[in-house]
Amino acid sequence: MDQETHNGAEFDLDLGWMEKQGEWGTHAEPSKNGLTLADIQVGSYAEAPEESRNLSGRPRGAVPRPGSMPIGNYTVRTKSEIWLENASFLYEEALQRQWSSATDIPWDTIEPLPDDVEQAQCQMATFLTEVEFVAGDVPSRWVSKTSPDFYEARNVLMAQVMDESRHMDVFRKRALANGGGLMRATGATAGFVGGIDLARDFTEMSSRLHLSGEGAVLTIFRMGELMAYNDAEKAIYRLCAQDEARHVAFGVMHMRYMAANAPERREEIESYLDEAEAGMLTDAANPAGQLNQTSESLSIMLGGGRKYFDEGFRKLVSIRKRQLQEYQKRVTSAGFGDRFKNGRSRLGQMMANVAN
Amino acid sequence: MATAKDADRVRPALTLTKEELEVEVPEPRLNWMNQWREWGVRVKPGEKGLTLGSLNVGLYGEIPMNWPDRSRNPRGAIGVTGTPPVAIQIKDKVDLWAPCAAELYEEAIQRRWAPATDVDWTAIHPLPEDIERAICQVCTEICQYAIIDVEVITNWQHQMAYGYHEVKQFLATTTLDATRRHEAFRKRALVNGGGLGYEGPCQVSRLLLESSGGWTETVTGLVLVRAMFTQMMIRYLTRFAYNGVERKIYECVTQDLARLITYGIEHLKYALAHAPEKQGSILTTLAIGFRMFNRDLRDPVLREALAIVFGGGIAGARSEGMHVFYEMLDEYVEELLNTCQYLRLPVAIEQLPKVFQKDQRSLPGE
């Protein structure tokens, strides 16, 4: 500090900014889970606007600066386009349940497997390495287009991107940990019309990614115990299922909010669901679907080897049914259950043909 | 070797219905079997577990200089051809690579923290109003930086080729870090009788968001201008922290930012070593960055708020606090110039706007 060299002269201060502050006197209190995002929803800081006019990256509740440039280029500025009621909870849970694929998986429990089973495991791991990060790339792109006034939803999506990154790496690790290697990719996430990448609307993307895509993978992860051959694989599926459940919950809760707050978009959402259902068993992104590369590897894993393929395939059929049932529950919970009663949904037909 | 019989011991049964048991099973094609580029890989966990970097063995460790494939084929797998491409634009290693990305990724995961529970929020106590207002203003501006950091990085991430998955994965940690930074400083602003302050100026943010021509140039602004300055500011805030809550936040954020800075510097080093022609655009971006930063610094808000924090109130801000602010700025410039030297970037202090030059700056009493 060389202030002596300045003869004790003082700086002039403007201090006009001290009068330009958001709601003052805020005392957010920690709850039993620490100081959560929910705990800081106090006073005007809790109010996410129906339409965001924030184009400059200003934190919600801060005082706007006149003349700020609209540098944000946000296309998602309507609350119903992205909002969900439990975003704060999902975000905090995501932070609490972060895990490490390097140290939280008991890799030393892996032992050599019969070649057919190892190949099946590696094929499935290749597929999951390939598809998991579409669920990272796509939400991250949407975050950059979403007004920070909806930061709670953005936060959950950022936690999802991290989760997907870890999934991508844990399956790569599995493929390279037990005498195998990566096998053939499937192209399941290529830029097809109706694919997750190409959605031009957030809710459309969320219905494809969270509700149908990740929903189907969640069912598989939940059945992970059936296809795990050691504690490492069990841990992988269990931890991934935990993460995936949050992502699916985001989709369900967002759609529920949309159904309640933007009834004019209901028919449009029904169309997304029509499309999702049409691809549920045929789409390559569902590993239990009809693509033989993944369905056969799953059957071998579920049966216990090539020799027990038939037994494994029958289990796979049971899993497909479960995927459809769980999808129905989610869509019903999101407020679109009527489609299963009024004949719009093809789920009944699909259930009857699940073995094909 | 574990056998299928062993496997049955760990795999629970799934009770099938009569209908499922009678399902006609199609003949498997099995055309996917025995399809690989390298088989027999057995990577073992090391001292730090089974890390991402340790997977880079044999063919899986070959990271080509160009990855023209615009699909999500994992590196080392047999790729699918003929599928419509996804919007990947960064396909050259030189445009994103940093040799330390895999290590930084694992470190980020090991050092994860949660502002809700890792900060003892009860350790805060009421502060004099001028100091609380100043801290809340600083929090507001750091929140805004973090919001912009997220937008800048997420705008690029999906454009990066899958062959360089280590970088994509590391960047996922940086966006979660920035998300957490926004969260932690927002919480601090709302916990102690204050609130959020006045929106900060936006010239550096504008540069970062509009720098859409190249990731390397974005990194130049994001790391050498924004992150290194933020890091220095946090370091000084740590020195002048008023309670354990602030100290803990600063400590965790410092670690997070250090990883982003390390990636950025090592990426620039790699880019300059493998594409020396990039030096021109890096230098120009840096020069523009400093002009933008200079414009932001003409605004008195952050400067005065920091001076109040450093000076222990408005009275102290007029003398000691403001001098500490400039000391901080000088230290930032010194680190920046050292970094430029490390990168062999010919940047001299005389090229920077006067506010960054200690000898050129006019202070009261001079």
XYZ file of C-alpha atoms in Angstrom:
722
model
C 0.000 0.000 0.000
C 1.531 3.260 -1.079
C -1.136 5.698 -0.032
C 1.378 7.865 1.770
C 2.784 8.822 -1.606
C -0.537 10.376 -2.410
C -0.388 13.000 0.309
C -3.496 11.683 1.971
C -5.579 13.003 -0.920
C -8.933 11.348 -1.182
C -10.846 9.964 -4.119
C -14.200 11.449 -5.018
C -16.953 8.890 -4.932
C -20.160 9.025 -6.907
C -22.143 6.542 -4.785
C -25.310 7.151 -6.809
C -25.556 3.379 -7.298
C -26.257 2.946 -3.578
C -29.744 4.260 -4.217
C -30.289 1.901 -7.137
C -30.774 -1.379 -5.412
C -33.347 -4.112 -5.603
C -35.657 -4.935 -2.730
C -33.677 -4.270 0.443
C -33.726 -5.885 3.862
C -33.830 -9.476 2.652
C -33.030 -12.128 5.239
C -33.221 -15.529 3.572
C -33.041 -18.210 6.247
C -31.397 -21.597 5.848
C -33.742 -24.590 6.213
C -32.909 -28.142 7.282
C -31.236 -28.736 3.905
C -28.997 -25.699 4.175
C -29.665 -22.467 2.331
C -31.425 -23.786 -0.748
C -32.659 -22.032 -3.860
C -36.156 -22.435 -2.444
C -35.070 -20.584 0.707
C -33.975 -17.526 -1.261
C -37.338 -17.170 -2.977
C -38.277 -14.262 -0.768
C -40.148 -11.054 -1.541
C -39.787 -9.792 -5.076
C -36.808 -12.094 -5.642
C -39.242 -14.987 -5.880
C -41.130 -13.481 -8.786
C -40.193 -14.894 -12.167
C -41.990 -12.748 -14.754
C -44.522 -14.218 -17.175
C -42.652 -12.423 -19.975
C -38.999 -11.591 -19.489
C -37.747 -8.264 -20.785
C -34.267 -8.961 -19.535
C -31.996 -9.028 -22.586
C -28.676 -8.232 -20.983
C -27.929 -11.086 -18.588
C -29.060 -9.165 -15.517
C -29.642 -11.287 -12.405
C -33.366 -11.399 -11.647
C -34.224 -8.758 -9.087
C -31.275 -6.460 -9.842
C -32.064 -2.925 -10.950
C -31.908 -2.569 -14.756
C -29.303 -0.201 -16.131
C -30.769 2.207 -18.680
C -29.073 1.796 -22.014
C -27.906 -1.767 -21.433
C -27.393 -3.504 -24.731
C -29.597 -6.480 -25.617
C -26.624 -8.826 -25.807
C -28.466 -11.870 -24.530
C -30.258 -12.894 -27.752
C -32.746 -14.913 -25.712
C -35.471 -16.672 -27.632
C -37.015 -18.277 -24.537
C -38.555 -15.310 -22.743
C -42.004 -16.616 -21.854
C -42.213 -18.333 -18.505
C -44.482 -21.160 -19.653
C -41.986 -22.112 -22.352
C -39.443 -23.386 -19.824
C -40.847 -23.204 -16.316
C -41.490 -26.004 -13.841
C -42.557 -25.696 -10.223
C -39.914 -27.857 -8.590
C -36.790 -26.611 -10.373
C -35.164 -25.396 -7.146
C -35.602 -28.797 -5.561
C -34.274 -30.698 -8.588
C -31.236 -28.441 -8.809
C -30.305 -28.778 -5.156
C -30.805 -32.520 -5.310
C -28.575 -32.681 -8.372
C -25.789 -30.875 -6.534
C -26.108 -33.109 -3.496
C -26.061 -36.265 -5.609
C -23.133 -35.511 -7.868
C -20.844 -38.547 -8.038
C -17.530 -39.500 -9.520
C -17.166 -42.281 -12.053
C -13.464 -42.454 -11.155
C -13.896 -43.136 -7.447
C -17.539 -43.978 -6.654
C -17.668 -47.084 -8.846
C -15.979 -50.170 -7.353
C -14.008 -50.915 -10.518
C -12.016 -53.572 -8.753
C -15.125 -55.781 -8.568
C -15.073 -56.289 -12.318
C -13.923 -59.726 -13.352
C -13.480 -61.238 -16.780
C -16.797 -62.246 -18.340
C -17.591 -64.816 -21.003
C -16.818 -63.276 -24.378
C -20.431 -63.060 -25.576
C -21.493 -61.237 -22.404
C -18.509 -58.885 -22.543
C -19.295 -58.072 -26.146
C -22.912 -57.369 -25.246
C -21.823 -55.129 -22.355
C -19.388 -53.278 -24.607
C -21.963 -52.836 -27.366
C -24.405 -51.353 -24.871
C -21.673 -49.167 -23.368
C -20.758 -47.945 -26.870
C -24.371 -47.061 -27.538
C -24.740 -45.237 -24.221
C -21.456 -43.347 -24.703
C -22.812 -42.246 -28.052
C -26.266 -41.135 -26.974
C -25.737 -39.818 -23.487
C -24.192 -36.545 -24.503
C -26.905 -35.545 -26.916
C -28.678 -34.932 -23.644
C -25.758 -32.674 -22.738
C -25.289 -30.822 -26.004
C -28.933 -30.021 -26.578
C -29.964 -28.660 -23.154
C -26.785 -26.606 -23.016
C -27.667 -24.972 -26.328
C -31.097 -24.087 -24.948
C -29.667 -22.589 -21.785
C -27.782 -20.031 -23.861
C -31.110 -19.006 -25.400
C -33.070 -18.753 -22.163
C -33.542 -15.550 -20.198
C -31.712 -15.638 -16.846
C -34.991 -14.529 -15.274
C -35.752 -18.251 -15.385
C -32.481 -19.190 -13.775
C -33.957 -21.999 -11.697
C -34.831 -23.959 -14.842
C -31.485 -23.062 -16.395
C -29.713 -24.353 -13.311
C -31.410 -27.741 -13.527
C -30.459 -28.015 -17.179
C -26.839 -27.175 -16.394
C -26.791 -29.891 -13.739
C -28.184 -32.243 -16.373
C -25.371 -31.375 -18.783
C -22.884 -32.324 -16.063
C -24.748 -35.571 -15.365
C -24.697 -36.498 -19.031
C -21.022 -35.779 -19.238
C -20.446 -38.227 -16.422
C -22.669 -40.830 -18.072
C -20.710 -40.474 -21.284
C -17.507 -41.127 -19.392
C -18.701 -43.913 -17.116
C -19.847 -46.053 -20.052
C -16.617 -45.391 -21.926
C -14.804 -46.496 -18.785
C -16.898 -49.643 -18.574
C -16.160 -50.515 -22.198
C -12.425 -50.198 -21.651
C -12.134 -51.739 -18.187
C -12.676 -55.440 -18.717
C -10.797 -56.762 -21.685
C -13.189 -55.419 -24.296
C -13.378 -52.147 -26.171
C -15.782 -49.903 -27.966
C -17.834 -51.527 -30.686
C -20.070 -50.144 -33.430
C -21.932 -46.856 -33.060
C -25.598 -46.722 -34.056
C -26.174 -43.222 -35.410
C -29.173 -43.032 -33.094
C -28.778 -39.316 -32.502
C -28.109 -38.167 -36.045
C -29.825 -35.087 -37.390
C -33.124 -36.673 -38.426
C -36.312 -34.642 -38.613
C -38.068 -35.246 -35.337
C -34.747 -35.809 -33.598
C -33.785 -34.156 -30.345
C -31.205 -31.912 -31.994
C -33.521 -30.335 -34.463
C -36.403 -29.247 -32.223
C -37.067 -25.542 -32.722
C -39.102 -25.181 -29.560
C -37.996 -25.963 -26.017
C -41.097 -27.925 -25.057
C -40.851 -29.947 -28.241
C -37.241 -30.726 -27.391
C -38.109 -31.550 -23.787
C -40.906 -33.927 -24.816
C -38.470 -35.822 -27.047
C -35.486 -35.715 -24.751
C -36.819 -35.853 -21.213
C -40.127 -37.609 -21.553
C -39.696 -40.245 -24.231
C -35.928 -40.538 -24.785
C -34.632 -40.376 -21.242
C -37.787 -41.969 -19.911
C -37.039 -45.099 -21.929
C -33.404 -45.130 -20.826
C -34.461 -44.602 -17.203
C -36.523 -47.789 -17.302
C -33.447 -49.656 -18.569
C -31.208 -48.190 -15.882
C -33.744 -49.081 -13.227
C -33.590 -52.660 -14.458
C -29.804 -52.442 -14.340
C -29.589 -55.048 -11.615
C -30.881 -57.566 -14.145
C -28.064 -56.956 -16.561
C -25.238 -56.210 -14.141
C -22.622 -58.897 -13.550
C -20.736 -57.270 -10.737
C -21.005 -54.479 -8.206
C -19.353 -51.954 -10.498
C -22.042 -52.367 -13.139
C -24.756 -52.312 -10.510
C -23.409 -49.042 -9.143
C -23.203 -47.538 -12.628
C -26.827 -48.296 -13.427
C -28.073 -47.239 -9.996
C -26.277 -43.887 -10.038
C -27.218 -43.179 -13.651
C -30.854 -44.009 -12.858
C -30.796 -41.496 -10.024
C -29.575 -38.771 -12.394
C -31.892 -39.762 -15.193
C -34.901 -39.666 -12.869
C -34.263 -35.968 -12.274
C -34.073 -35.273 -15.981
C -37.332 -37.095 -16.615
C -38.896 -35.222 -13.687
C -37.887 -31.955 -15.346
C -39.777 -32.957 -18.489
C -42.870 -34.108 -16.624
C -43.033 -31.046 -14.416
C -42.404 -28.663 -17.283
C -45.146 -30.245 -19.316
C -47.478 -30.105 -16.344
C -46.780 -26.389 -15.973
C -47.303 -25.886 -19.669
C -50.600 -27.780 -19.630
C -51.902 -25.663 -16.773
C -50.602 -22.302 -17.947
C -50.616 -22.407 -21.721
C -53.760 -24.318 -22.649
C -53.569 -22.864 -26.143
C -50.509 -25.048 -26.751
C -52.183 -28.256 -25.636
C -52.923 -29.592 -29.086
C -49.378 -28.862 -30.193
C -48.043 -30.857 -27.245
C -50.380 -33.719 -28.045
C -48.720 -33.777 -31.473
C -45.288 -34.065 -29.875
C -46.571 -36.962 -27.839
C -48.038 -38.608 -30.969
C -44.610 -38.401 -32.539
C -42.848 -39.638 -29.416
C -45.124 -42.649 -29.167
C -44.703 -43.494 -32.830
C -40.961 -43.763 -32.342
C -40.905 -45.307 -28.923
C -40.162 -48.874 -30.016
C -38.836 -48.203 -33.496
C -36.482 -45.366 -32.702
C -32.821 -46.352 -32.405
C -32.451 -44.096 -29.367
C -34.378 -46.629 -27.259
C -31.880 -49.397 -26.516
C -34.728 -51.807 -25.807
C -36.361 -50.922 -29.133
C -36.224 -52.765 -32.395
C -32.685 -51.964 -33.468
C -31.089 -55.400 -33.353
C -27.660 -54.081 -32.365
C -28.916 -52.890 -28.994
C -31.888 -55.169 -28.409
C -29.779 -58.273 -29.019
C -26.996 -57.113 -26.775
C -29.543 -56.356 -24.067
C -31.103 -59.794 -24.531
C -27.723 -61.457 -24.085
C -27.030 -59.399 -20.975
C -30.480 -60.121 -19.540
C -30.365 -63.827 -20.370
C -26.846 -64.469 -19.191
C -25.186 -65.272 -22.492
C -25.814 -66.105 -26.122
C -27.021 -69.543 -25.089
C -29.816 -67.972 -23.042
C -30.838 -65.474 -25.683
C -34.489 -66.562 -25.701
C -34.815 -66.043 -21.977
C -33.147 -62.647 -22.309
C -35.411 -61.606 -25.152
C -38.491 -62.451 -23.112
C -37.159 -60.275 -20.325
C -36.562 -57.542 -22.865
C -40.197 -57.759 -23.924
C -41.180 -57.346 -20.301
C -38.935 -54.279 -20.072
C -40.483 -52.790 -23.198
C -43.904 -53.139 -21.563
C -42.574 -51.464 -18.493
C -41.216 -48.615 -20.583
C -44.640 -48.052 -22.090
C -46.384 -48.278 -18.728
C -43.985 -45.818 -17.125
C -44.362 -43.462 -20.085
C -48.141 -43.581 -19.652
C -47.815 -42.741 -15.973
C -45.540 -39.782 -16.746
C -47.756 -38.370 -19.432
C -50.774 -38.763 -17.170
C -48.928 -37.019 -14.355
C -48.041 -34.208 -16.766
C -51.747 -33.633 -17.375
C -52.163 -35.350 -20.716
C -53.748 -38.598 -19.505
C -56.897 -38.130 -21.573
C -55.107 -39.296 -24.675
C -55.036 -42.803 -23.227
C -58.812 -42.794 -22.797
C -59.994 -40.955 -25.879
C -58.235 -43.155 -28.392
C -55.610 -40.669 -29.448
C -52.695 -42.612 -27.999
C -51.422 -45.692 -29.829
C -49.980 -47.094 -26.650
C -52.595 -49.865 -26.372
C -51.738 -51.169 -29.815
C -48.049 -50.903 -29.098
C -48.474 -52.881 -25.890
C -50.059 -55.715 -27.869
C -47.209 -55.743 -30.382
C -44.390 -55.286 -27.963
C -42.667 -58.526 -28.952
C -42.346 -57.586 -32.611
C -13.354 -66.009 -15.086
C -16.922 -65.274 -14.047
C -19.399 -67.431 -15.905
C -23.032 -67.014 -16.834
C -23.812 -69.195 -13.852
C -21.953 -66.773 -11.582
C -23.840 -63.984 -13.197
C -27.138 -65.559 -12.203
C -26.098 -65.223 -8.586
C -25.859 -61.452 -8.834
C -28.706 -60.902 -11.289
C -32.095 -60.917 -9.594
C -34.951 -62.728 -11.255
C -37.646 -60.952 -13.219
C -40.958 -62.726 -12.971
C -42.432 -62.989 -16.413
C -46.137 -63.344 -17.143
C -47.478 -66.379 -18.939
C -47.901 -64.247 -22.031
C -44.312 -63.080 -21.893
C -43.070 -66.603 -21.413
C -44.858 -67.601 -24.588
C -43.421 -64.837 -26.702
C -42.050 -66.107 -29.984
C -38.389 -65.230 -30.018
C -36.935 -64.081 -33.338
C -33.639 -65.546 -34.498
C -30.924 -63.068 -33.497
C -28.829 -61.631 -36.322
C -25.807 -60.939 -34.134
C -24.213 -58.987 -36.967
C -22.907 -56.485 -34.428
C -20.733 -59.096 -32.716
C -16.968 -59.188 -33.273
C -17.099 -55.622 -34.602
C -14.413 -53.488 -33.076
C -11.281 -51.588 -33.911
C -9.338 -52.648 -30.851
C -10.284 -55.376 -28.381
C -8.729 -56.671 -25.202
C -8.375 -53.355 -23.398
C -8.211 -53.611 -19.654
C -7.583 -50.250 -18.011
C -7.074 -50.585 -14.277
C -7.921 -47.935 -11.703
C -4.912 -46.048 -10.366
C -4.378 -43.975 -7.245
C -7.091 -41.548 -8.305
C -9.533 -44.228 -9.379
C -10.372 -44.979 -12.988
C -9.836 -41.602 -14.573
C -10.843 -40.280 -17.960
C -7.250 -39.676 -18.998
C -6.218 -43.226 -18.123
C -8.554 -44.522 -20.838
C -6.319 -43.063 -23.500
C -4.525 -46.292 -24.305
C -3.768 -47.846 -27.664
C -6.103 -46.737 -30.400
C -8.392 -45.098 -27.855
C -5.640 -42.675 -27.000
C -5.094 -41.559 -30.567
C -6.478 -38.058 -30.756
C -6.318 -36.908 -34.364
C -5.595 -33.343 -35.422
C -8.834 -33.270 -37.369
C -12.174 -34.920 -36.632
C -14.337 -34.441 -39.718
C -17.083 -36.748 -38.473
C -20.161 -34.654 -37.640
C -21.964 -37.370 -35.716
C -21.692 -38.590 -32.137
C -19.481 -41.581 -32.918
C -17.354 -42.183 -29.828
C -13.625 -41.969 -30.449
C -12.317 -45.479 -31.051
C -15.681 -47.011 -31.964
C -16.596 -48.143 -35.459
C -18.421 -45.120 -36.773
C -21.704 -45.015 -38.571
C -21.619 -43.338 -41.930
C -24.369 -41.910 -44.073
C -26.409 -40.330 -41.313
C -27.460 -36.666 -41.480
C -24.871 -34.610 -39.609
C -25.435 -32.657 -36.422
C -24.354 -29.029 -36.126
C -20.699 -29.574 -35.237
C -18.456 -26.764 -36.394
C -15.227 -27.165 -34.413
C -13.502 -30.113 -36.003
C -9.808 -29.287 -35.587
C -7.921 -30.197 -32.462
C -6.051 -26.912 -32.535
C -9.325 -25.032 -32.103
C -10.223 -26.436 -28.689
C -7.636 -28.795 -27.269
C -5.797 -28.475 -23.990
C -3.705 -31.482 -22.914
C -4.886 -31.082 -19.312
C -8.644 -31.246 -20.060
C -9.175 -34.819 -18.832
C -7.316 -34.143 -15.580
C -9.196 -30.922 -14.976
C -12.439 -32.766 -15.576
C -11.705 -35.340 -12.875
C -10.447 -32.642 -10.521
C -13.642 -30.655 -10.980
C -15.675 -33.686 -9.977
C -13.530 -34.441 -6.946
C -13.779 -30.825 -5.776
C -17.517 -30.475 -6.215
C -19.334 -28.443 -3.610
C -22.844 -27.313 -2.838
C -23.448 -23.743 -1.702
C -26.556 -24.882 0.198
C -24.664 -27.167 2.543
C -20.933 -26.544 2.249
C -21.250 -22.957 3.393
C -22.180 -22.420 7.034
C -24.802 -19.755 6.419
C -25.326 -19.291 10.131
C -21.819 -17.819 10.398
C -22.988 -14.527 8.954
C -23.758 -11.460 11.046
C -25.194 -8.018 10.298
C -22.757 -5.560 8.747
C -22.779 -1.757 8.614
C -25.177 -0.726 5.882
C -22.593 0.801 3.530
C -20.538 -2.389 3.626
C -23.568 -4.615 3.141
C -24.687 -2.508 0.171
C -21.211 -2.701 -1.338
C -20.956 -6.464 -0.886
C -24.411 -6.900 -2.417
C -23.342 -4.812 -5.406
C -20.210 -6.904 -5.874
C -22.353 -10.065 -5.597
C -24.720 -8.706 -8.235
C -21.908 -8.108 -10.699
C -20.285 -11.489 -10.068
C -23.713 -13.127 -10.584
C -23.970 -11.321 -13.888
C -20.493 -12.448 -14.939
C -21.441 -16.028 -14.096
C -24.691 -15.838 -16.057
C -22.772 -14.626 -19.095
C -20.037 -17.265 -18.642
C -22.719 -19.960 -18.809
C -24.196 -18.473 -21.969
C -20.838 -18.073 -23.656
C -19.672 -21.625 -23.017
C -22.992 -23.353 -23.681
C -23.234 -21.550 -26.985
C -20.059 -23.304 -28.112
C -20.176 -26.664 -26.441
C -22.566 -28.387 -28.846
C -20.498 -27.215 -31.793
C -17.452 -29.205 -30.687
C -16.561 -32.512 -32.329
C -17.013 -35.707 -30.340
C -13.477 -36.824 -31.058
C -12.406 -34.297 -28.445
C -14.801 -35.477 -25.780
C -12.383 -34.634 -22.950
C -12.812 -30.925 -23.697
C -16.582 -31.156 -24.053
C -16.756 -32.966 -20.735
C -14.486 -30.514 -18.986
C -16.561 -27.616 -20.263
C -19.636 -29.263 -18.750
C -17.930 -28.869 -15.368
C -17.179 -25.206 -16.030
C -20.786 -24.373 -16.814
C -21.925 -26.097 -13.644
C -19.221 -24.164 -11.777
C -20.529 -20.895 -13.207
C -24.094 -21.901 -12.352
C -23.004 -22.542 -8.781
C -21.118 -19.242 -8.717
C -24.287 -17.399 -9.671
C -26.184 -19.358 -7.029
C -23.652 -18.769 -4.228
C -23.365 -15.014 -4.768
C -27.119 -14.614 -5.153
C -27.554 -16.418 -1.853
C -24.968 -14.205 -0.201
C -26.767 -11.090 -1.449
C -30.083 -12.253 -0.037
C -29.032 -13.660 3.310
C -27.844 -10.744 5.382
C -30.438 -8.021 5.252
C -29.463 -6.759 1.820
C -30.558 -7.549 -1.697
C -29.336 -7.399 -5.258
C -27.885 -4.173 -6.590
C -27.533 -2.325 -9.850
C -26.952 -4.111 -13.141
C -23.308 -3.991 -14.230
C -22.002 -2.562 -17.490
C -21.883 -4.985 -20.379
C -18.996 -4.282 -22.747
C -16.796 -7.276 -21.876
C -19.881 -9.500 -21.790
C -20.809 -8.184 -25.195
C -17.386 -9.079 -26.532
C -17.680 -12.608 -25.152
C -21.149 -13.244 -26.509
C -20.447 -11.700 -29.870
C -17.140 -13.500 -30.292
C -18.783 -16.197 -32.375
C -16.062 -16.616 -34.994
C -13.757 -18.900 -33.047
C -13.601 -20.658 -29.710
C -9.929 -19.780 -29.285
C -10.750 -16.082 -29.551
C -13.656 -16.528 -27.146
C -11.295 -18.222 -24.707
C -8.928 -15.279 -25.018
C -11.580 -12.880 -23.753
C -13.255 -15.285 -21.375
C -10.079 -16.333 -19.602
C -7.462 -13.590 -19.983
C -9.890 -10.733 -19.444
C -12.994 -11.924 -17.590
C -11.893 -14.954 -15.553
C -8.444 -13.734 -14.541
C -9.857 -10.406 -13.389
C -12.677 -12.140 -11.500
C -10.154 -14.462 -9.910
C -8.045 -11.527 -8.776
C -11.100 -9.765 -7.421
C -12.092 -12.875 -5.463
C -8.556 -13.180 -4.130
C -8.736 -9.629 -2.785
C -12.248 -10.171 -1.464
C -10.868 -13.151 0.455
C -8.305 -10.881 2.106
C -11.077 -8.503 3.124
C -13.815 -11.040 3.877
C -16.113 -10.052 6.720
C -17.185 -13.530 7.812
C -16.785 -17.254 7.312
C -19.612 -17.406 4.796
C -17.810 -15.113 2.409
C -14.452 -16.786 2.992
C -15.861 -20.205 2.173
C -17.584 -18.999 -0.987
C -14.427 -17.247 -2.169
C -12.288 -20.285 -1.427
C -14.523 -22.629 -3.438
C -15.014 -20.189 -6.314
C -11.250 -19.612 -6.517
C -10.728 -23.342 -7.078
C -13.434 -23.457 -9.735
C -12.091 -20.459 -11.609
C -8.532 -21.764 -11.412
C -9.551 -24.766 -13.510
C -11.182 -22.622 -16.177
C -8.109 -20.389 -16.281
C -5.796 -23.392 -16.517
C -7.784 -24.817 -19.400
C -7.830 -21.466 -21.161
C -4.112 -20.825 -20.843
C -3.200 -24.349 -21.861
C -5.571 -24.204 -24.819
C -4.016 -20.937 -25.985
C -0.568 -22.463 -25.521
C -1.578 -25.476 -27.601
C -3.226 -23.356 -30.278
C -0.239 -21.052 -30.588
C 2.195 -23.969 -30.727
C 0.265 -25.768 -33.471
C -1.133 -22.817 -35.395
C 1.205 -19.850 -34.867
C -0.868 -17.858 -37.354
C -3.527 -17.628 -34.651
C -1.344 -15.201 -32.751
C -2.692 -12.253 -34.715
C -6.347 -12.885 -33.940
C -5.559 -13.685 -30.300
C -3.694 -10.402 -29.912
C -6.439 -8.457 -31.625
C -9.109 -10.072 -29.469
C -7.076 -9.250 -26.389
C -6.690 -5.636 -27.481
C -10.430 -5.344 -28.112
C -11.061 -7.062 -24.779
C -9.019 -4.454 -22.968
C -10.799 -1.619 -24.732
C -14.124 -3.103 -23.648
C -12.831 -3.669 -20.137
C -11.656 -0.079 -20.024
C -15.162 1.080 -20.938
C -16.619 -1.102 -18.181
C -14.147 0.306 -15.679
C -15.133 3.883 -16.503
C -18.357 3.037 -14.742
C -17.753 3.802 -11.056
C -20.095 1.220 -9.544
C -17.940 -1.877 -9.170
C -14.845 0.180 -8.378
C -16.566 2.070 -5.577
C -18.282 -1.011 -4.192
C -14.977 -2.877 -4.009
C -13.269 0.157 -2.456
C -15.922 0.243 0.277
C -15.372 -3.452 0.978
C -11.591 -3.041 0.996
C -11.686 0.208 2.978
C -14.136 -0.947 5.633
C -16.816 1.590 4.698
C -17.401 4.725 2.667
C -14.862 6.783 4.611
C -12.139 4.192 4.104
C -13.120 3.774 0.465
C -12.084 7.356 -0.353
C -8.489 6.603 0.526
C -7.236 3.160 1.446
C -10.071 1.258 -0.240
C -9.557 2.870 -3.598
C -5.804 2.377 -3.419
C -6.356 -1.294 -2.701
C -8.644 -1.423 -5.723
C -5.840 -0.099 -7.937
C -3.328 -2.398 -6.281
C -5.664 -5.243 -7.253
C -5.877 -3.974 -10.814
C -2.086 -3.730 -11.004
C -1.704 -7.253 -9.705
C -4.155 -8.463 -12.315
C -2.207 -6.693 -15.057
C 1.039 -8.194 -13.773
C -0.459 -11.704 -13.874
C -1.847 -11.073 -17.296
C 1.504 -9.929 -18.632
C 3.220 -12.941 -17.059
C 0.667 -15.177 -18.716
C 1.247 -13.469 -22.055
C 4.957 -14.022 -21.584
C 4.326 -17.710 -20.870
C 2.263 -17.838 -24.052
C 4.939 -15.874 -25.916
C 2.388 -13.259 -26.816
C 4.075 -9.896 -27.377
C 1.943 -7.759 -25.088
C 3.505 -4.796 -23.279
C 1.914 -2.722 -20.575
C 2.223 0.381 -22.762
C -0.255 -1.184 -25.182
C -2.963 -1.347 -22.567
C -5.391 1.500 -21.848
C -4.007 4.002 -19.336
C -6.153 2.825 -16.448
C -4.183 -0.432 -16.496
C -0.826 1.366 -16.436
C 0.219 2.244 -12.928
C 2.482 5.086 -14.059
C -0.025 6.618 -16.426
C -2.997 6.606 -14.125
C -3.880 9.910 -12.510
C -4.749 9.598 -8.873
C -5.848 12.326 -6.446
C -2.936 14.255 -4.986
C -0.750 13.780 -8.033
